[in-house]
PDB file of N, CA and C in Angstrom:
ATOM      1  N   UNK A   1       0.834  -1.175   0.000  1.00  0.00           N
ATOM      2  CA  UNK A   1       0.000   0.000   0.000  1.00  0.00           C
ATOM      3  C   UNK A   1       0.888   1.250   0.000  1.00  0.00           C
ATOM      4  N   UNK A   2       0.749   2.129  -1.016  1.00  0.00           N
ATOM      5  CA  UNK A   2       1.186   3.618  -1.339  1.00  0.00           C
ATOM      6  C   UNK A   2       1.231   4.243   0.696  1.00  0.00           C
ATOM      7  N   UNK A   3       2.129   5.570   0.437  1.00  0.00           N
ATOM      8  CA  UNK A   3       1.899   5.805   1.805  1.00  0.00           C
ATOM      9  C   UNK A   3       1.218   6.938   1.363  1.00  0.00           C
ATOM     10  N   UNK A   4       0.341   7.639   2.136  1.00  0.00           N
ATOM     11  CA  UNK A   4      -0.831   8.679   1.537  1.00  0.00           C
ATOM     12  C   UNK A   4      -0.718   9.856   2.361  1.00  0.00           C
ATOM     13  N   UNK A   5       0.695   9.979   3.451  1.00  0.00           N
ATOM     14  CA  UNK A   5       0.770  11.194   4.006  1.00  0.00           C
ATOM     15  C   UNK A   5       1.185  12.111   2.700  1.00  0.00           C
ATOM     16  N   UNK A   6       2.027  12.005   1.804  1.00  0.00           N
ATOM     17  CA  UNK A   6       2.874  13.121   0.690  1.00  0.00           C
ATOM     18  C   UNK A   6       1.169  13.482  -0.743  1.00  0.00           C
ATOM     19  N   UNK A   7       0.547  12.991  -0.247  1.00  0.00           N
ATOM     20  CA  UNK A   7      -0.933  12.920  -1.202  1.00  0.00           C
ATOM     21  C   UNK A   7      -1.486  14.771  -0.706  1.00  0.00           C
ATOM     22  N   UNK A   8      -2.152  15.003  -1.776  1.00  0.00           N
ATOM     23  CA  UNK A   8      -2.729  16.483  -1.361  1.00  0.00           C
ATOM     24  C   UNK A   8      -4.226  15.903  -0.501  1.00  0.00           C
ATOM     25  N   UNK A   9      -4.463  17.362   0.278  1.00  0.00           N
ATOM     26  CA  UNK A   9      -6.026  16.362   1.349  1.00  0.00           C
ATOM     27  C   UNK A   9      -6.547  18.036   0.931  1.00  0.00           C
ATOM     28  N   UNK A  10      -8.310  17.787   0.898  1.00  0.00           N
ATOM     29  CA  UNK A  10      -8.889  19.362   0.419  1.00  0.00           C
ATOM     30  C   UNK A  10     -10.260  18.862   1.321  1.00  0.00           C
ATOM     31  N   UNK A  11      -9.970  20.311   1.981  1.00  0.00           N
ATOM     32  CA  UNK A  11     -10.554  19.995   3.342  1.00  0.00           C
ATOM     33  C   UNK A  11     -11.468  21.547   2.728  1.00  0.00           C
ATOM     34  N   UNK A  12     -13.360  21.066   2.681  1.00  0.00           N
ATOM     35  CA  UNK A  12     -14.104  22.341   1.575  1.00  0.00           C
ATOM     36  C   UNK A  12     -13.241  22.612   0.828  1.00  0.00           C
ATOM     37  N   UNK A  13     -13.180  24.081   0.721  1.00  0.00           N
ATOM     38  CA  UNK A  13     -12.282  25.143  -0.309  1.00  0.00           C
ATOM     39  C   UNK A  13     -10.782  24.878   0.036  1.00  0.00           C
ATOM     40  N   UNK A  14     -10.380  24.129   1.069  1.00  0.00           N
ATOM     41  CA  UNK A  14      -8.842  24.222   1.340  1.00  0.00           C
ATOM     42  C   UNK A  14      -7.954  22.799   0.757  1.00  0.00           C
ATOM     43  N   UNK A  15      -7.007  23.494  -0.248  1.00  0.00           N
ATOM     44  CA  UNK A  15      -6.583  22.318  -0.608  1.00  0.00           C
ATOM     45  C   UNK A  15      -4.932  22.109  -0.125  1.00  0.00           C
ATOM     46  N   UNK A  16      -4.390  21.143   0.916  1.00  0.00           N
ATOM     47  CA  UNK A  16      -3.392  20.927   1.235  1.00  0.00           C
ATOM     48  C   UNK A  16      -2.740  20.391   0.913  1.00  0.00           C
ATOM     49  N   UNK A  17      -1.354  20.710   0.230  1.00  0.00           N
ATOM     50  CA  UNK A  17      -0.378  19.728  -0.753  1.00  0.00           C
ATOM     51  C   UNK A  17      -0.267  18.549  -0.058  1.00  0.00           C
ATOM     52  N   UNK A  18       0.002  18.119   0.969  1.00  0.00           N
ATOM     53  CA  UNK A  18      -0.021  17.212   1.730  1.00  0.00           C
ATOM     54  C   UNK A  18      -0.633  16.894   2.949  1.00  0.00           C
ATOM     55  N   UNK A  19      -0.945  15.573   3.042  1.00  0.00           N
ATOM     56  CA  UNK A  19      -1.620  15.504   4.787  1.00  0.00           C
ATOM     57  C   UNK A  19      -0.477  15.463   6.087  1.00  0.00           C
ATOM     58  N   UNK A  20       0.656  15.880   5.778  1.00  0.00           N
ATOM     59  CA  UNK A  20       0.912  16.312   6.863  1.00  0.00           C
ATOM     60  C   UNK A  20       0.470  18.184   7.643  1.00  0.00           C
ATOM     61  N   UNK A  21       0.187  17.517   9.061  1.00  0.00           N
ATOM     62  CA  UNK A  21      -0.008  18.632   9.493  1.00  0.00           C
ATOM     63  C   UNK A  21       0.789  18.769  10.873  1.00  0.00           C
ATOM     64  N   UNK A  22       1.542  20.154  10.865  1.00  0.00           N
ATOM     65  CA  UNK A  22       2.753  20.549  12.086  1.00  0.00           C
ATOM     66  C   UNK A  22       1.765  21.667  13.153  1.00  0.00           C
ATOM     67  N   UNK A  23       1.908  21.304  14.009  1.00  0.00           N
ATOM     68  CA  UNK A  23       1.032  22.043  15.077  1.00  0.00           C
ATOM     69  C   UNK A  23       1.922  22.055  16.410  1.00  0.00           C
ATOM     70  N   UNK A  24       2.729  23.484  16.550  1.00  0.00           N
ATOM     71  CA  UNK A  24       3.973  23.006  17.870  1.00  0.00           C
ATOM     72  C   UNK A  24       2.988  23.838  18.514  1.00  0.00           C
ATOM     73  N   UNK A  25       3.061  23.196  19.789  1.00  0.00           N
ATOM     74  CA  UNK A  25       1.893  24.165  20.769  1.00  0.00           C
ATOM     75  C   UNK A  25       2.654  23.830  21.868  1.00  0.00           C
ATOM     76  N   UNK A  26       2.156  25.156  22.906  1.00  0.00           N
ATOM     77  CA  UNK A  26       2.947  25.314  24.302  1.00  0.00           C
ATOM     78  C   UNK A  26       4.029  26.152  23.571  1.00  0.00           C
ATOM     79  N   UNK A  27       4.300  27.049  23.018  1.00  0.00           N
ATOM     80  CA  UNK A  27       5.319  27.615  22.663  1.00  0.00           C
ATOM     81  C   UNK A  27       6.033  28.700  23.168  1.00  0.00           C
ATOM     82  N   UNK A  28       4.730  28.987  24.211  1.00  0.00           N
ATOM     83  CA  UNK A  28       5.154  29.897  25.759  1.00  0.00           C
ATOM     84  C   UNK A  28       5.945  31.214  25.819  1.00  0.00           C
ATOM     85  N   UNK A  29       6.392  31.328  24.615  1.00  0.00           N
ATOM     86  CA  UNK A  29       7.928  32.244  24.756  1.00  0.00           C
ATOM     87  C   UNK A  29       7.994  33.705  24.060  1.00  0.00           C
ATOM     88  N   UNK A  30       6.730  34.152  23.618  1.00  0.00           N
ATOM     89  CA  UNK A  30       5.991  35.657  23.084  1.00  0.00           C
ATOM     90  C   UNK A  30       6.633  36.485  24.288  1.00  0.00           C
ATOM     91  N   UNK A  31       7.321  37.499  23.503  1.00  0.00           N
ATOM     92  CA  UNK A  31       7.528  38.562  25.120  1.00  0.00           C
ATOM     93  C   UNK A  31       6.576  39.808  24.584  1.00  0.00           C
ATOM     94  N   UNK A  32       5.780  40.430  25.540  1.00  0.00           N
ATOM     95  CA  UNK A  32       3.962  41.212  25.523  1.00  0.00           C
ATOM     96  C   UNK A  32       4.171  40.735  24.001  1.00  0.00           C
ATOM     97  N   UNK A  33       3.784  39.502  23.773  1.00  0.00           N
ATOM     98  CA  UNK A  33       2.615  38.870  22.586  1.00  0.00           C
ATOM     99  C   UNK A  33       4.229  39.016  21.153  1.00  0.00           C
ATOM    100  N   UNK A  34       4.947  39.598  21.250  1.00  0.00           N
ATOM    101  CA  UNK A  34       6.049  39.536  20.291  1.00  0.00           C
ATOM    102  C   UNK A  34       6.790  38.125  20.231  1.00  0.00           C
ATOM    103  N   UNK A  35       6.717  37.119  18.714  1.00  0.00           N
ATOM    104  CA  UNK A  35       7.398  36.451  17.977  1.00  0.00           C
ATOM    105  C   UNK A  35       8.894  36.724  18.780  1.00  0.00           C
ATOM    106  N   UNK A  36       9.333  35.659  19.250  1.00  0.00           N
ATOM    107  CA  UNK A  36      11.101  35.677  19.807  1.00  0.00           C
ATOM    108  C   UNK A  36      11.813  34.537  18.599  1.00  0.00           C
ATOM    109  N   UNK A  37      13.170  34.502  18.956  1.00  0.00           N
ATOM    110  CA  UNK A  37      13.632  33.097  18.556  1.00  0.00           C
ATOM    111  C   UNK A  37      13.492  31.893  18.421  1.00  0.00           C
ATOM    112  N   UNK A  38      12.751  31.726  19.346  1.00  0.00           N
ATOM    113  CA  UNK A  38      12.172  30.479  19.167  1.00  0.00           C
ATOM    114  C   UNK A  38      10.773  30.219  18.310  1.00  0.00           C
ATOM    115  N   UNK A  39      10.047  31.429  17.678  1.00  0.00           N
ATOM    116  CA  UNK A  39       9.322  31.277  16.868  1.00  0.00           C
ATOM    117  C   UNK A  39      10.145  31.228  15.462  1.00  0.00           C
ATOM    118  N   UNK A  40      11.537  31.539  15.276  1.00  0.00           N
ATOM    119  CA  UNK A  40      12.108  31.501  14.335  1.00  0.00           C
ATOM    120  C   UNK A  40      11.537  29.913  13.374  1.00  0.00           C
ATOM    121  N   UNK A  41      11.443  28.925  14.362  1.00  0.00           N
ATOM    122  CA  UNK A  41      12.207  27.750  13.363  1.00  0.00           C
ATOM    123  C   UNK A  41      10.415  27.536  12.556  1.00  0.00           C
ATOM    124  N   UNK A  42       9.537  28.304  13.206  1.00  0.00           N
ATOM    125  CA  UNK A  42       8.430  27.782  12.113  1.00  0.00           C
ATOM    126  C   UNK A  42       8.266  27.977  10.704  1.00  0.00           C
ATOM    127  N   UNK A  43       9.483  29.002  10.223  1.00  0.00           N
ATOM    128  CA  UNK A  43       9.460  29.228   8.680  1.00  0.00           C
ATOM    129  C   UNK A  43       9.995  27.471   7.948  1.00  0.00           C
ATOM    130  N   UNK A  44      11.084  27.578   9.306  1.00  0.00           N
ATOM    131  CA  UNK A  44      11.737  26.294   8.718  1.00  0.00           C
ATOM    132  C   UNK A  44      10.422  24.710   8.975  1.00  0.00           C
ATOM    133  N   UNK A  45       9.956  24.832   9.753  1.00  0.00           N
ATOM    134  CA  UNK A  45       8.913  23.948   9.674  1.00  0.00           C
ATOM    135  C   UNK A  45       8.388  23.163   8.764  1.00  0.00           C
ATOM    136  N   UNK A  46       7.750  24.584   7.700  1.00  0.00           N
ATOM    137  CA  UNK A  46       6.876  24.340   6.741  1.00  0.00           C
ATOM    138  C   UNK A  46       7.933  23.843   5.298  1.00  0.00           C
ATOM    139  N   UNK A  47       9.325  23.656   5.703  1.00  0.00           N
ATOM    140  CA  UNK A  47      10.107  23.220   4.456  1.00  0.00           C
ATOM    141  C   UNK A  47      10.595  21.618   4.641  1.00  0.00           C
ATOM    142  N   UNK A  48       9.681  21.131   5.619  1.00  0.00           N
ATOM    143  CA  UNK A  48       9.316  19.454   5.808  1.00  0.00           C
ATOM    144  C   UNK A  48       8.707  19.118   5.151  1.00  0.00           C
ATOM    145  N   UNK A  49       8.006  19.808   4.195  1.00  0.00           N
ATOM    146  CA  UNK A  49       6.605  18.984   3.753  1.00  0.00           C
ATOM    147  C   UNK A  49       5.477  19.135   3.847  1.00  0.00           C
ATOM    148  N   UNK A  50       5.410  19.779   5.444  1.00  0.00           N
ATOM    149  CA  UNK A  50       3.904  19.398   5.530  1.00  0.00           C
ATOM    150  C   UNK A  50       2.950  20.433   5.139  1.00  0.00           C
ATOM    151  N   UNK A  51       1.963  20.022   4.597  1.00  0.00           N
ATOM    152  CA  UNK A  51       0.854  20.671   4.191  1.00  0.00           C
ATOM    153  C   UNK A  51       0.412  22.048   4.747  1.00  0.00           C
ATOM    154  N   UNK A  52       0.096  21.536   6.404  1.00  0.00           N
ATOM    155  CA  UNK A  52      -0.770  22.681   7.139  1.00  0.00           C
ATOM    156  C   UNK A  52       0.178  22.638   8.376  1.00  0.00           C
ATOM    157  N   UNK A  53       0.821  24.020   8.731  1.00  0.00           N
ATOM    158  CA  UNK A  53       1.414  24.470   9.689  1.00  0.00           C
ATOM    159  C   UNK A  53       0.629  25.704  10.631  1.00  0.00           C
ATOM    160  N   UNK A  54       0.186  24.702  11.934  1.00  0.00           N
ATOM    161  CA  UNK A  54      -0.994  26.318  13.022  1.00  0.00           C
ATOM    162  C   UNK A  54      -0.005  26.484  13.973  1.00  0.00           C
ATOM    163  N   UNK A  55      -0.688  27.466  14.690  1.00  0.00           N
ATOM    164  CA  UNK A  55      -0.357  28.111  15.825  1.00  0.00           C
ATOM    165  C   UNK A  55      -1.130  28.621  16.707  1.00  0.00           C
ATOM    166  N   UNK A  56      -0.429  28.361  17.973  1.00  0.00           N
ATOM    167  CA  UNK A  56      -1.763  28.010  19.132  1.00  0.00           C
ATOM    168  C   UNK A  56      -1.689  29.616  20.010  1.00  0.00           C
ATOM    169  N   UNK A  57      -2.642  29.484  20.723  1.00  0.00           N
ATOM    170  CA  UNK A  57      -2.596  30.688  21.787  1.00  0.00           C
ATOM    171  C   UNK A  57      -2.044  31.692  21.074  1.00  0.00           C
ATOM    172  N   UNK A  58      -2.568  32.142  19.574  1.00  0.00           N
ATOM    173  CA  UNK A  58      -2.442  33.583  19.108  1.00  0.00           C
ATOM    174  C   UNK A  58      -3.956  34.528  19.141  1.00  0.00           C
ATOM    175  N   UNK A  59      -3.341  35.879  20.177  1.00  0.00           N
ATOM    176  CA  UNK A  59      -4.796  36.453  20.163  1.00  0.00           C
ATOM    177  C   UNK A  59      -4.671  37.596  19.547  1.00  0.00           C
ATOM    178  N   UNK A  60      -5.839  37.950  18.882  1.00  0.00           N
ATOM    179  CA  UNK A  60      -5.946  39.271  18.297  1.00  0.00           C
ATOM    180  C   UNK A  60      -6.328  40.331  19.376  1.00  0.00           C
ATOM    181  N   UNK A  61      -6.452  40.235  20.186  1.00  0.00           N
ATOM    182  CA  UNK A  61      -5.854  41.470  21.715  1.00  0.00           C
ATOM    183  C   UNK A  61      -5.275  40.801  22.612  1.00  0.00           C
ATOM    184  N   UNK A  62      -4.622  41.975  23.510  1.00  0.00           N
ATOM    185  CA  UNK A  62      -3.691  41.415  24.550  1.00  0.00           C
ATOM    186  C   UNK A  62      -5.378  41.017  25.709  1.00  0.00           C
ATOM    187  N   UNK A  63      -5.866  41.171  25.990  1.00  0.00           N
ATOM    188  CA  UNK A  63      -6.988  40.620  26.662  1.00  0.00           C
ATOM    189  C   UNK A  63      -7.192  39.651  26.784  1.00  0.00           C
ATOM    190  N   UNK A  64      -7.007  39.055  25.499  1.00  0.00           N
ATOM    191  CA  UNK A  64      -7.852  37.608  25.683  1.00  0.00           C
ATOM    192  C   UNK A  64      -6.340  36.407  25.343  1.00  0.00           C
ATOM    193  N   UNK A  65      -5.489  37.036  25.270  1.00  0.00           N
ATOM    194  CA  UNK A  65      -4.068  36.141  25.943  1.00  0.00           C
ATOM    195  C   UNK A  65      -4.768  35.241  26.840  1.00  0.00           C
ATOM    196  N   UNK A  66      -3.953  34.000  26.894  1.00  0.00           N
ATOM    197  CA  UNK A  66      -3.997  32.652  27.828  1.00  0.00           C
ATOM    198  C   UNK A  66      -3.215  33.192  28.852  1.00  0.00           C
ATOM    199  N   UNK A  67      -2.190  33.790  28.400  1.00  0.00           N
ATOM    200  CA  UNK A  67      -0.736  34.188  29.764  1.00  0.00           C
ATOM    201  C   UNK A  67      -0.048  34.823  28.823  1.00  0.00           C
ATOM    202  N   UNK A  68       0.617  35.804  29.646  1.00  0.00           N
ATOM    203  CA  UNK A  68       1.505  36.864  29.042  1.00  0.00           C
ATOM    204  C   UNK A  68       2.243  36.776  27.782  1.00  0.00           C
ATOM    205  N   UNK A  69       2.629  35.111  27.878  1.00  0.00           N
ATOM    206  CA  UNK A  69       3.999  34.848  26.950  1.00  0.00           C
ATOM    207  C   UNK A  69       2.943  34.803  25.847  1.00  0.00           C
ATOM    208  N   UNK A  70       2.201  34.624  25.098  1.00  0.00           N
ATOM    209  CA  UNK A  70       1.382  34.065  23.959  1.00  0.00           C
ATOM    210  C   UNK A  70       1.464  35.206  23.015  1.00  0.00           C
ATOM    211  N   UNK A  71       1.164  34.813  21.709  1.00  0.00           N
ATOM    212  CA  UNK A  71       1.657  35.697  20.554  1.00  0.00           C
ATOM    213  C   UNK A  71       0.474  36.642  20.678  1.00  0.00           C
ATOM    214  N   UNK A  72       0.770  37.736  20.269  1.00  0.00           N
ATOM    215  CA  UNK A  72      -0.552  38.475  19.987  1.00  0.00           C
ATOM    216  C   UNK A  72      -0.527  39.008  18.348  1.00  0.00           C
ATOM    217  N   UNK A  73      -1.526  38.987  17.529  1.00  0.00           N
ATOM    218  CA  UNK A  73      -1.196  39.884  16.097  1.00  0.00           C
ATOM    219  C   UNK A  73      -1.974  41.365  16.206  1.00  0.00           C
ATOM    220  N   UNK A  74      -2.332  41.619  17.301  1.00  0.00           N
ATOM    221  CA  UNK A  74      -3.093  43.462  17.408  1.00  0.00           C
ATOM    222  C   UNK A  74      -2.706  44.589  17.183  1.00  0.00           C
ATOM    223  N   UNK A  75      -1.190  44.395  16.292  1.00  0.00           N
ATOM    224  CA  UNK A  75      -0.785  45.783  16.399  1.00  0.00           C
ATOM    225  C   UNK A  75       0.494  45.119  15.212  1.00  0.00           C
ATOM    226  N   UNK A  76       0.682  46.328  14.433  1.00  0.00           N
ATOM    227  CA  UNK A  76       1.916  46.433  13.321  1.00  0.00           C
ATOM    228  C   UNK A  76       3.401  45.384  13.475  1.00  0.00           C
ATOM    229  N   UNK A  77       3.674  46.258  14.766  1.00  0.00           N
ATOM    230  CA  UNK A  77       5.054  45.664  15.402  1.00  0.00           C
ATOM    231  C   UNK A  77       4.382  43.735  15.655  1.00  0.00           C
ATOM    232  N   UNK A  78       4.133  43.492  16.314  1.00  0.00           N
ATOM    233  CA  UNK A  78       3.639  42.004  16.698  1.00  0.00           C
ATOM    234  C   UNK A  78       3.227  41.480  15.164  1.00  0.00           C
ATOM    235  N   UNK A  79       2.555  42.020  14.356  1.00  0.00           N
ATOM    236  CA  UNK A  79       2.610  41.150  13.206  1.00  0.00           C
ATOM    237  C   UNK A  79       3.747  40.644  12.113  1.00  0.00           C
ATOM    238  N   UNK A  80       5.017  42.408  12.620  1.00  0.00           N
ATOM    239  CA  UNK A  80       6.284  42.095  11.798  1.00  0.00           C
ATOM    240  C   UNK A  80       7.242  41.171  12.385  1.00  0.00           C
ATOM    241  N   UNK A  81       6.740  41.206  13.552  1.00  0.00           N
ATOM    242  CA  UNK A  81       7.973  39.693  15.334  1.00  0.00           C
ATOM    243  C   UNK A  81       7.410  38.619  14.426  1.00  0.00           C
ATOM    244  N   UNK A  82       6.556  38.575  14.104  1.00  0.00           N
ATOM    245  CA  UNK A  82       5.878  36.930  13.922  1.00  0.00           C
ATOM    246  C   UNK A  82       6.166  37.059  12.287  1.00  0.00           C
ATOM    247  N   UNK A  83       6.266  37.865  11.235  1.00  0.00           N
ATOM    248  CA  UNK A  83       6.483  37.706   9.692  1.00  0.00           C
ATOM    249  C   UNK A  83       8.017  37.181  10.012  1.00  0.00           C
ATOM    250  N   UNK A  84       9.168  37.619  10.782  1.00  0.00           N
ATOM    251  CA  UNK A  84      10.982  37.792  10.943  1.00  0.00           C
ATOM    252  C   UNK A  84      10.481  36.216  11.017  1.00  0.00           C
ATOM    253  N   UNK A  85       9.413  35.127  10.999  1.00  0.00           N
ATOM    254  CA  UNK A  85       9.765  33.646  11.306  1.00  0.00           C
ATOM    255  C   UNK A  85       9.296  33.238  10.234  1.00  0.00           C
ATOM    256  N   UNK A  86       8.786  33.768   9.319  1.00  0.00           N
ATOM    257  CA  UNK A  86       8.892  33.150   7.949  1.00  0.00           C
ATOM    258  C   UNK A  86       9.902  33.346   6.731  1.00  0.00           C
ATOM    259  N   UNK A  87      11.168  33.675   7.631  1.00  0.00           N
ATOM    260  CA  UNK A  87      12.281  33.969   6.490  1.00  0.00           C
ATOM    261  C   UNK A  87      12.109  32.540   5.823  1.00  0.00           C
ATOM    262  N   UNK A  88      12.370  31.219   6.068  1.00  0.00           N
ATOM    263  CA  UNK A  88      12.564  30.250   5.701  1.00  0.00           C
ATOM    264  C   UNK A  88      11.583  29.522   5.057  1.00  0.00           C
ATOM    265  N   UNK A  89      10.112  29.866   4.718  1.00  0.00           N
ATOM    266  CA  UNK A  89       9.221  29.654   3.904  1.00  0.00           C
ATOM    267  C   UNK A  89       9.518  29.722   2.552  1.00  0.00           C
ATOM    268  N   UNK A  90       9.653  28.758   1.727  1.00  0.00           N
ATOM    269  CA  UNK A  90       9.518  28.256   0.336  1.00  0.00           C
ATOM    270  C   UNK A  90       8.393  28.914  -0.594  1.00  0.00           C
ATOM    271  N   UNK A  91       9.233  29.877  -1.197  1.00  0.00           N
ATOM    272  CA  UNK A  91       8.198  30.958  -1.958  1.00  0.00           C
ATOM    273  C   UNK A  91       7.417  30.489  -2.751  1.00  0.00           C
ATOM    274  N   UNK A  92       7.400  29.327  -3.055  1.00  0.00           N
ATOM    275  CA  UNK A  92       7.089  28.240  -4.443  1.00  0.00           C
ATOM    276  C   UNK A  92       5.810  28.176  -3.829  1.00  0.00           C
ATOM    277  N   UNK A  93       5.288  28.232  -2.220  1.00  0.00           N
ATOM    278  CA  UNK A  93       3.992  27.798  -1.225  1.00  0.00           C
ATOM    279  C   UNK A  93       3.322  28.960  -1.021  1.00  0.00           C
ATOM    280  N   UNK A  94       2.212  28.486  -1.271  1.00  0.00           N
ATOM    281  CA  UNK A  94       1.385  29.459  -0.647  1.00  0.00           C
ATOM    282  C   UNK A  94       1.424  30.003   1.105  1.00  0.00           C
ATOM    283  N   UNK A  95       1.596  31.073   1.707  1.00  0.00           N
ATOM    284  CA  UNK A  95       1.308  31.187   2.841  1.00  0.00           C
ATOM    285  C   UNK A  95      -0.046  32.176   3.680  1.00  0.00           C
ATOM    286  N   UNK A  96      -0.590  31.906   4.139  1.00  0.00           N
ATOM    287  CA  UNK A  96      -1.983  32.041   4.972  1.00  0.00           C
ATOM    288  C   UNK A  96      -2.386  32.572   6.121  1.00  0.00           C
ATOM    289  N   UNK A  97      -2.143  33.666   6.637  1.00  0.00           N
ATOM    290  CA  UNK A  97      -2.159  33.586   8.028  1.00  0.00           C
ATOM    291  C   UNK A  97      -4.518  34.199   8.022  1.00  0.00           C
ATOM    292  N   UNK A  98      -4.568  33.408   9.212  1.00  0.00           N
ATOM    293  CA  UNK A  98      -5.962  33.118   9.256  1.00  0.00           C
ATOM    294  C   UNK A  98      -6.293  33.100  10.316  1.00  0.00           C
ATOM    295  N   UNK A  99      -7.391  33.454  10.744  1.00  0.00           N
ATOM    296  CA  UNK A  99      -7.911  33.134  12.558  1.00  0.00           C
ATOM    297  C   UNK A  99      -9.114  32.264  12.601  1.00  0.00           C
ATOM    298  N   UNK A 100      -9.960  31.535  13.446  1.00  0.00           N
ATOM    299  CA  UNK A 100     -10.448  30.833  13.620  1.00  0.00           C
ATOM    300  C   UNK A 100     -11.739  31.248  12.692  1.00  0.00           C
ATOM    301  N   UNK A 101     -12.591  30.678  12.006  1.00  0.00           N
ATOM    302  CA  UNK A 101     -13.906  30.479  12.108  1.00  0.00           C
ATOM    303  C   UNK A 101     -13.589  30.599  10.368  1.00  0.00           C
ATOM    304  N   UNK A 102     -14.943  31.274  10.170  1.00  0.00           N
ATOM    305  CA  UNK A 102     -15.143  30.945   8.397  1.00  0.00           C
ATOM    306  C   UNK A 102     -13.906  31.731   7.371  1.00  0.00           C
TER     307      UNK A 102
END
């Protein structure tokens, strides 16, 4: 039997080159909601393969943060901390940034 993770999966309108999906969570390490170094390696992430790469505990205000460390995207600066981690994204891919619902 073929292995069917490297297969595209189209989930409605979303079509994912592959069924892998990377989801690092607990990533704890946002200083007030700002992308650090250690958000660096998610550009490199998405040059595994996998299809669909999320990210957890990102809020669109500092309010509704889980805890201090968590990313926030509410403001210019916090969206450019968190773009400095897609140096390593494969221009050839589409990239998405999206928040929950439709």
């Amino acid at each position: 039997m073929a292995n069917p993770l490297p297969e595209p999966l189209t989930l409605d309108a979303l079509t994912l080159e592959s069924r892998i999906l990377v989801a690092p969570t607990c990533q704890d390490s946002a200083r007030d909601g700002e992308a650090t170094g250690r958000h660096m390696m998610l550009g490199r992430l998405t040059m595994s393969g996998a299809g669909l790469l999320t990210l957890d505990a990102t809020a669109d205000s500092p309010e509704v943060r889980i805890i201090a460390r968590d990313l926030g995207l509410n403001n210019d600066g916090r969206e450019r901390a968190l773009g400095r981690s897609d140096s390593g994204l494969n221009p050839d891919r589409p990239c998405r940034l999206r928040g929950p619902g439709p």
